[in-house]
Amino acid sequence: LAKTRGRARFEIFEPPMRQAAENRFRIESDMRQAIERGEFKPFFQPIVRLDGQTHAGFEALVRWEHAQRGFIGPGEFIPVAEENGLINEIGLQVMEGTMRQVAAWRRAGQWQEGWYVSVNVSGVQLRDAGLVERFTDLRSQLGLLVGDIRIEVTESSVIANQDVAFGLLPRLKEQGFLLCMDDFGTGYSSLSYLSELPFDVLKIDRSFITDLCRRQELGALVNTVISLADSMGMIVVAEGVEEPAQCEALHKLHCGYGQGYMFSRPMNAANATAWLEAAARPKQSAAA
Ligand code: C2E
Ligand code: MG
Ligand code: MG
Ligand code: MG
């Protein structure tokens, strides 16, 4: 029976499988075309000093500017790009786009020393032995200063790529890229990684911030993370700050920096430029 039904079974199961493969193929060739056309663009979300709420830097967040579909967020294409390896080229395009933008801000006199943009790097990119040279070459070609660009890697991508991460991250650090551990608290980690790898910045994941003011135990947890970071000489950035109450609570816990919709959503280059111009204007004092 199985033999005679073999063909029928094949017909039943083949079409969806073929369709999945075709979809994947289409997305992949779409992506290749998008890379050639330069459709992967960084958006910029401010990172703000919680003491006084002044501008400290931006995080670059990739958007795919798709001719038919408009802007597509990273959740929809990064996992696919990590699987098919195109993340290497996309990541390079985001890094170059970010550096070119910083160079433009510098030329226009819209940049203040000490400001930075922090760029996400996927664990897959850590497997590229030429990454450090590519980043440093671009940085010097574009006339940026060491310190203008920071690098974010997630806790889980470090764990998944331990062998290469331990080689590559210290080399990036040697070249002056400050290292940020992204989404801290969501991986299975990691206190050992914190002590063994030269991270400068610890970004507390949004999941700890969302209910910070409603769940006391989260306050205790965040407090502990901040003390730990302090004792290791690391800077702390809280992700996903949406409300003034969270901002106040974090400031009371001596968290240095915050990022989230409360300050701004990620912006295109034009709006980010307007943000920097506003940041450079002296704040109007209440007395004036
Ligand atoms: P991430 O690096 O943790 O970035 C923060 C994410 O949280 C961003 O989502 C940002 O838009 C969002 N966010 C910021 N503030 C708030 C807030 O107050 N509330 C809420 N609900 N969300 C907030 P986005 O842009 O969709 O990026 C998602 C993830 O995709 C990033 O998480 C990062 O892991 C990855 N990603 C983004 N750009 C790149 C890139 O250029 N390369 C790589 N490899 N990954 C990237
Ligand atoms: Mg990030
Ligand atoms: Mg993050
Ligand atoms: Mg996050």
GROMACS .gro file of C-alpha atoms and ligand atoms in nm:
model
  337
    1LEU     CA    1   0.000   0.000   0.000
    2ALA     CA    2   0.273   0.237   0.098
    3LYS     CA    3   0.442   0.176  -0.234
    4THR     CA    4   0.137   0.253  -0.446
    5ARG     CA    5   0.056   0.559  -0.234
    6GLY     CA    6   0.414   0.678  -0.252
    7ARG     CA    7   0.356   0.905  -0.545
    8ALA     CA    8   0.034   1.046  -0.407
    9ARG     CA    9   0.203   1.123  -0.078
   10PHE     CA   10   0.480   1.294  -0.262
   11GLU     CA   11   0.230   1.512  -0.442
   12ILE     CA   12   0.058   1.605  -0.119
   13PHE     CA   13   0.374   1.702   0.062
   14GLU     CA   14   0.581   1.845  -0.214
   15PRO     CA   15   0.391   2.163  -0.299
   16PRO     CA   16   0.413   2.334   0.043
   17MET     CA   17   0.777   2.237   0.071
   18ARG     CA   18   0.850   2.366  -0.272
   19GLN     CA   19   0.662   2.683  -0.192
   20ALA     CA   20   0.866   2.742   0.123
   21ALA     CA   21   1.183   2.692  -0.078
   22GLU     CA   22   1.058   2.927  -0.349
   23ASN     CA   23   0.966   3.191  -0.089
   24ARG     CA   24   1.306   3.166   0.065
   25PHE     CA   25   1.466   3.191  -0.277
   26ARG     CA   26   1.257   3.497  -0.362
   27ILE     CA   27   1.342   3.674  -0.036
   28GLU     CA   28   1.707   3.594  -0.088
   29SER     CA   29   1.716   3.730  -0.443
   30ASP     CA   30   1.511   4.032  -0.327
   31MET     CA   31   1.775   4.092  -0.062
   32ARG     CA   32   2.063   4.061  -0.305
   33GLN     CA   33   1.899   4.319  -0.527
   34ALA     CA   34   1.831   4.544  -0.229
   35ILE     CA   35   2.198   4.524  -0.127
   36GLU     CA   36   2.301   4.628  -0.478
   37ARG     CA   37   2.057   4.917  -0.473
   38GLY     CA   38   2.166   5.025  -0.127
   39GLU     CA   39   1.821   4.987   0.027
   40PHE     CA   40   1.942   4.905   0.380
   41LYS     CA   41   1.955   5.231   0.571
   42PRO     CA   42   2.034   5.316   0.931
   43PHE     CA   43   1.771   5.495   1.136
   44PHE     CA   44   1.889   5.669   1.451
   45GLN     CA   45   1.744   5.647   1.801
   46PRO     CA   46   1.878   5.883   2.069
   47ILE     CA   47   2.052   5.763   2.385
   48VAL     CA   48   2.004   6.023   2.656
   49ARG     CA   49   2.191   6.107   2.976
   50LEU     CA   50   1.932   6.057   3.249
   51ASP     CA   51   2.085   6.333   3.459
   52GLY     CA   52   1.956   6.641   3.279
   53GLN     CA   53   1.825   6.446   2.979
   54THR     CA   54   2.088   6.566   2.733
   55HIS     CA   55   2.190   6.391   2.412
   56ALA     CA   56   2.470   6.135   2.448
   57GLY     CA   57   2.458   5.936   2.123
   58PHE     CA   58   2.245   5.737   1.882
   59GLU     CA   59   2.185   5.370   1.820
   60ALA     CA   60   2.175   5.286   1.448
   61LEU     CA   61   1.881   5.056   1.365
   62VAL     CA   62   1.856   4.915   1.015
   63ARG     CA   63   1.547   4.965   0.795
   64TRP     CA   64   1.495   4.814   0.450
   65GLU     CA   65   1.356   5.083   0.222
   66HIS     CA   66   1.158   4.853  -0.008
   67ALA     CA   67   1.021   5.000  -0.332
   68GLN     CA   68   0.680   4.829  -0.295
   69ARG     CA   69   0.647   4.768   0.075
   70GLY     CA   70   0.793   5.084   0.226
   71PHE     CA   71   1.017   5.056   0.532
   72ILE     CA   72   1.064   4.704   0.665
   73GLY     CA   73   1.192   4.650   1.020
   74PRO     CA   74   1.485   4.422   1.109
   75GLY     CA   75   1.267   4.158   1.275
   76GLU     CA   76   1.142   4.059   0.931
   77PHE     CA   77   1.472   4.013   0.751
   78ILE     CA   78   1.768   3.988   0.992
   79PRO     CA   79   1.697   3.626   1.092
   80VAL     CA   80   1.673   3.527   0.723
   81ALA     CA   81   1.987   3.723   0.640
   82GLU     CA   82   2.170   3.548   0.924
   83GLU     CA   83   2.068   3.214   0.778
   84ASN     CA   84   2.167   3.287   0.418
   85GLY     CA   85   2.479   3.482   0.515
   86LEU     CA   86   2.369   3.809   0.353
   87ILE     CA   87   2.388   3.971   0.698
   88ASN     CA   88   2.759   4.026   0.631
   89GLU     CA   89   2.686   4.259   0.341
   90ILE     CA   90   2.382   4.417   0.504
   91GLY     CA   91   2.582   4.480   0.821
   92LEU     CA   92   2.859   4.642   0.621
   93GLN     CA   93   2.605   4.863   0.441
   94VAL     CA   94   2.461   4.975   0.777
   95MET     CA   95   2.810   5.044   0.915
   96GLU     CA   96   2.910   5.241   0.605
   97GLY     CA   97   2.581   5.433   0.597
   98THR     CA   98   2.623   5.522   0.963
   99MET     CA   99   2.984   5.633   0.924
  100ARG     CA  100   2.899   5.842   0.616
  101GLN     CA  101   2.623   6.013   0.815
  102VAL     CA  102   2.858   6.091   1.104
  103ALA     CA  103   3.111   6.228   0.854
  104ALA     CA  104   2.838   6.450   0.707
  105TRP     CA  105   2.740   6.574   1.055
  106ARG     CA  106   3.106   6.650   1.126
  107ARG     CA  107   3.148   6.841   0.797
  108ALA     CA  108   2.834   7.043   0.865
  109GLY     CA  109   2.953   7.135   1.214
  110GLN     CA  110   2.656   6.954   1.363
  111TRP     CA  111   2.861   6.710   1.568
  112GLN     CA  112   2.996   6.755   1.920
  113GLU     CA  113   3.298   6.567   2.052
  114GLY     CA  114   3.195   6.283   2.277
  115TRP     CA  115   2.882   6.200   2.079
  116TYR     CA  116   2.872   5.855   1.922
  117VAL     CA  117   2.661   5.614   1.718
  118SER     CA  118   2.641   5.258   1.831
  119VAL     CA  119   2.594   4.997   1.559
  120ASN     CA  120   2.452   4.646   1.601
  121VAL     CA  121   2.673   4.361   1.484
  122SER     CA  122   2.530   4.014   1.440
  123GLY     CA  123   2.697   3.704   1.580
  124VAL     CA  124   2.732   3.578   1.223
  125GLN     CA  125   2.943   3.884   1.137
  126LEU     CA  126   3.181   3.790   1.419
  127ARG     CA  127   3.278   3.488   1.206
  128ASP     CA  128   3.422   3.720   0.937
  129ALA     CA  129   3.795   3.739   1.004
  130GLY     CA  130   3.827   4.059   0.795
  131LEU     CA  131   3.565   4.251   0.992
  132VAL     CA  132   3.800   4.453   1.212
  133GLU     CA  133   4.005   4.573   0.917
  134ARG     CA  134   3.696   4.661   0.714
  135PHE     CA  135   3.555   4.869   0.998
  136THR     CA  136   3.881   5.047   1.079
  137ASP     CA  137   3.958   5.115   0.709
  138LEU     CA  138   3.614   5.267   0.656
  139ARG     CA  139   3.646   5.474   0.970
  140SER     CA  140   3.976   5.625   0.868
  141GLN     CA  141   3.876   5.673   0.501
  142LEU     CA  142   3.577   5.874   0.618
  143GLY     CA  143   3.782   6.078   0.861
  144LEU     CA  144   3.597   5.977   1.175
  145LEU     CA  145   3.758   5.979   1.515
  146VAL     CA  146   3.810   5.674   1.729
  147GLY     CA  147   3.515   5.688   1.967
  148ASP     CA  148   3.258   5.805   1.711
  149ILE     CA  149   3.139   5.449   1.656
  150ARG     CA  150   3.054   5.190   1.920
  151ILE     CA  151   2.956   4.830   1.860
  152GLU     CA  152   2.662   4.640   2.012
  153VAL     CA  153   2.650   4.264   2.031
  154THR     CA  154   2.384   4.068   2.213
  155GLU     CA  155   2.462   3.846   2.500
  156SER     CA  156   2.318   3.545   2.314
  157SER     CA  157   2.521   3.605   1.996
  158VAL     CA  158   2.840   3.613   2.204
  159ILE     CA  159   2.744   3.284   2.366
  160ALA     CA  160   2.652   3.125   2.032
  161ASN     CA  161   2.983   3.237   1.879
  162GLN     CA  162   3.217   3.206   2.176
  163ASP     CA  163   3.512   3.073   1.978
  164VAL     CA  164   3.528   3.372   1.744
  165ALA     CA  165   3.389   3.633   1.984
  166PHE     CA  166   3.680   3.588   2.223
  167GLY     CA  167   3.922   3.656   1.939
  168LEU     CA  168   3.743   3.934   1.758
  169LEU     CA  169   3.586   4.150   2.030
  170PRO     CA  170   3.918   4.234   2.199
  171ARG     CA  171   4.060   4.327   1.854
  172LEU     CA  172   3.771   4.566   1.793
  173LYS     CA  173   3.827   4.712   2.137
  174GLU     CA  174   4.199   4.759   2.063
  175GLN     CA  175   4.099   4.963   1.758
  176GLY     CA  176   3.898   5.194   1.981
  177PHE     CA  177   3.545   5.065   1.926
  178LEU     CA  178   3.374   5.068   2.264
  179LEU     CA  179   3.180   4.744   2.312
  180CYS     CA  180   2.820   4.732   2.430
  181MET     CA  181   2.652   4.419   2.557
  182ASP     CA  182   2.300   4.444   2.416
  183ASP     CA  183   1.979   4.298   2.560
  184PHE     CA  184   2.153   4.215   2.887
  185GLY     CA  185   1.953   3.974   3.100
  186THR     CA  186   1.786   3.783   2.817
  187GLY     CA  187   2.059   3.526   2.739
  188TYR     CA  188   2.169   3.239   2.953
  189SER     CA  189   2.477   3.391   3.074
  190SER     CA  190   2.692   3.561   3.141
  191LEU     CA  191   2.858   3.705   3.441
  192SER     CA  192   3.169   3.520   3.331
  193TYR     CA  193   3.152   3.682   2.985
  194LEU     CA  194   3.126   4.022   3.147
  195SER     CA  195   3.450   3.967   3.332
  196GLU     CA  196   3.635   3.792   3.050
  197LEU     CA  197   3.542   4.021   2.760
  198PRO     CA  198   3.625   4.391   2.747
  199PHE     CA  199   3.271   4.535   2.746
  200ASP     CA  200   3.237   4.905   2.825
  201VAL     CA  201   2.860   4.943   2.814
  202LEU     CA  202   2.581   4.725   2.945
  203LYS     CA  203   2.236   4.772   2.792
  204ILE     CA  204   1.961   4.645   3.020
  205ASP     CA  205   1.694   4.477   2.810
  206ARG     CA  206   1.356   4.643   2.770
  207SER     CA  207   1.181   4.346   2.937
  208PHE     CA  208   1.323   4.463   3.274
  209ILE     CA  209   1.221   4.824   3.220
  210THR     CA  210   0.862   4.786   3.098
  211ASP     CA  211   0.719   4.687   3.438
  212LEU     CA  212   0.990   4.849   3.646
  213CYS     CA  213   0.745   5.072   3.832
  214ARG     CA  214   0.482   4.802   3.878
  215ARG     CA  215   0.693   4.510   4.000
  216GLN     CA  216   0.917   4.572   4.300
  217GLU     CA  217   1.142   4.275   4.232
  218LEU     CA  218   1.240   4.430   3.898
  219GLY     CA  219   1.363   4.738   4.081
  220ALA     CA  220   1.580   4.516   4.300
  221LEU     CA  221   1.710   4.333   3.995
  222VAL     CA  222   1.792   4.646   3.798
  223ASN     CA  223   1.957   4.792   4.108
  224THR     CA  224   2.181   4.485   4.134
  225VAL     CA  225   2.274   4.499   3.765
  226ILE     CA  226   2.366   4.868   3.797
  227SER     CA  227   2.585   4.804   4.105
  228LEU     CA  228   2.754   4.517   3.925
  229ALA     CA  229   2.822   4.734   3.620
  230ASP     CA  230   2.949   5.014   3.843
  231SER     CA  231   3.189   4.786   4.022
  232MET     CA  232   3.325   4.673   3.685
  233GLY     CA  233   3.355   5.027   3.557
  234MET     CA  234   3.084   4.979   3.296
  235ILE     CA  235   2.834   5.237   3.171
  236VAL     CA  236   2.465   5.140   3.191
  237VAL     CA  237   2.197   5.216   2.931
  238ALA     CA  238   1.834   5.122   3.002
  239GLU     CA  239   1.643   5.019   2.689
  240GLY     CA  240   1.272   5.075   2.626
  241VAL     CA  241   1.215   5.379   2.847
  242GLU     CA  242   0.861   5.485   2.758
  243GLU     CA  243   0.732   5.680   3.059
  244PRO     CA  244   0.863   5.959   3.282
  245ALA     CA  245   0.806   5.738   3.590
  246GLN     CA  246   1.053   5.479   3.454
  247CYS     CA  247   1.297   5.754   3.379
  248GLU     CA  248   1.274   5.888   3.737
  249ALA     CA  249   1.305   5.542   3.889
  250LEU     CA  250   1.613   5.468   3.677
  251HIS     CA  251   1.773   5.800   3.766
  252LYS     CA  252   1.717   5.723   4.137
  253LEU     CA  253   1.887   5.386   4.083
  254HIS     CA  254   2.188   5.576   3.939
  255CYS     CA  255   2.139   5.442   3.590
  256GLY     CA  256   2.345   5.671   3.366
  257TYR     CA  257   2.163   5.655   3.033
  258GLY     CA  258   1.827   5.572   2.880
  259GLN     CA  259   1.686   5.501   2.538
  260GLY     CA  260   1.324   5.465   2.437
  261TYR     CA  261   1.008   5.607   2.287
  262MET     CA  262   0.982   5.857   2.572
  263PHE     CA  263   1.276   6.044   2.422
  264SER     CA  264   1.227   5.952   2.057
  265ARG     CA  265   1.151   5.670   1.816
  266PRO     CA  266   1.423   5.577   1.567
  267MET     CA  267   1.445   5.857   1.308
  268ASN     CA  268   1.560   5.891   0.949
  269ALA     CA  269   1.873   6.096   0.880
  270ALA     CA  270   1.686   6.425   0.828
  271ASN     CA  271   1.498   6.401   1.157
  272ALA     CA  272   1.810   6.284   1.340
  273THR     CA  273   1.988   6.593   1.209
  274ALA     CA  274   1.709   6.814   1.344
  275TRP     CA  275   1.741   6.631   1.678
  276LEU     CA  276   2.116   6.706   1.692
  277GLU     CA  277   2.054   7.071   1.607
  278ALA     CA  278   1.806   7.095   1.894
  279ALA     CA  279   2.053   6.916   2.124
  280ALA     CA  280   2.320   7.174   2.041
  281ARG     CA  281   2.097   7.471   2.130
  282PRO     CA  282   2.135   7.585   2.489
  283LYS     CA  283   1.835   7.477   2.696
  284GLN     CA  284   1.605   7.766   2.779
  285SER     CA  285   1.629   7.831   3.149
  286ALA     CA  286   1.312   7.881   3.346
  287ALA     CA  287   1.438   8.220   3.462
  288ALA     CA  288   1.485   8.361   3.111
  289C2E     P1  289   1.803   4.620   1.977
  289C2E     O1  290   1.942   4.637   1.931
  289C2E     O2  291   1.783   4.579   2.119
  289C2E     O3  292   1.731   4.758   1.946
  289C2E     C1  293   1.628   4.813   2.021
  289C2E     C2  294   1.493   4.784   1.962
  289C2E     O4  295   1.391   4.829   2.051
  289C2E     C3  296   1.466   4.857   1.830
  289C2E     O5  297   1.377   4.777   1.753
  289C2E     C4  298   1.393   4.983   1.877
  289C2E     O6  299   1.315   5.043   1.777
  289C2E     C5  300   1.308   4.925   1.987
  289C2E     N1  301   1.273   5.025   2.089
  289C2E     C6  302   1.343   5.133   2.127
  289C2E     N2  303   1.280   5.202   2.224
  289C2E     C7  304   1.166   5.135   2.250
  289C2E     C8  305   1.057   5.158   2.342
  289C2E     O7  306   1.054   5.253   2.420
  289C2E     N3  307   0.958   5.066   2.340
  289C2E     C9  308   0.957   4.960   2.255
  289C2E     N4  309   0.852   4.878   2.259
  289C2E     N5  310   1.057   4.935   2.167
  289C2E    C10  311   1.161   5.022   2.165
  289C2E     P2  312   1.408   4.747   1.598
  289C2E     O8  313   1.461   4.869   1.531
  289C2E     O9  314   1.287   4.681   1.542
  289C2E    O10  315   1.526   4.643   1.606
  289C2E    C11  316   1.507   4.517   1.661
  289C2E    C12  317   1.636   4.441   1.674
  289C2E    O11  318   1.691   4.413   1.545
  289C2E    C13  319   1.744   4.519   1.746
  289C2E    O12  320   1.726   4.513   1.885
  289C2E    C14  321   1.869   4.447   1.699
  289C2E    O13  322   1.888   4.329   1.773
  289C2E    C15  323   1.830   4.410   1.556
  289C2E     N6  324   1.891   4.509   1.466
  289C2E    C16  325   1.854   4.635   1.436
  289C2E     N7  326   1.937   4.692   1.347
  289C2E    C17  327   2.035   4.600   1.323
  289C2E    C18  328   2.152   4.599   1.241
  289C2E    O14  329   2.188   4.696   1.173
  289C2E     N8  330   2.227   4.485   1.242
  289C2E    C19  331   2.192   4.376   1.318
  289C2E     N9  332   2.270   4.268   1.314
  289C2E    N10  333   2.084   4.375   1.397
  289C2E    C20  334   2.005   4.485   1.399
  290MG      MG  335   2.109   4.720   1.991
  291MG      MG  336   1.894   4.608   2.270
  292MG      MG  337   1.642   4.476   2.316
   0.00000   0.00000   0.00000
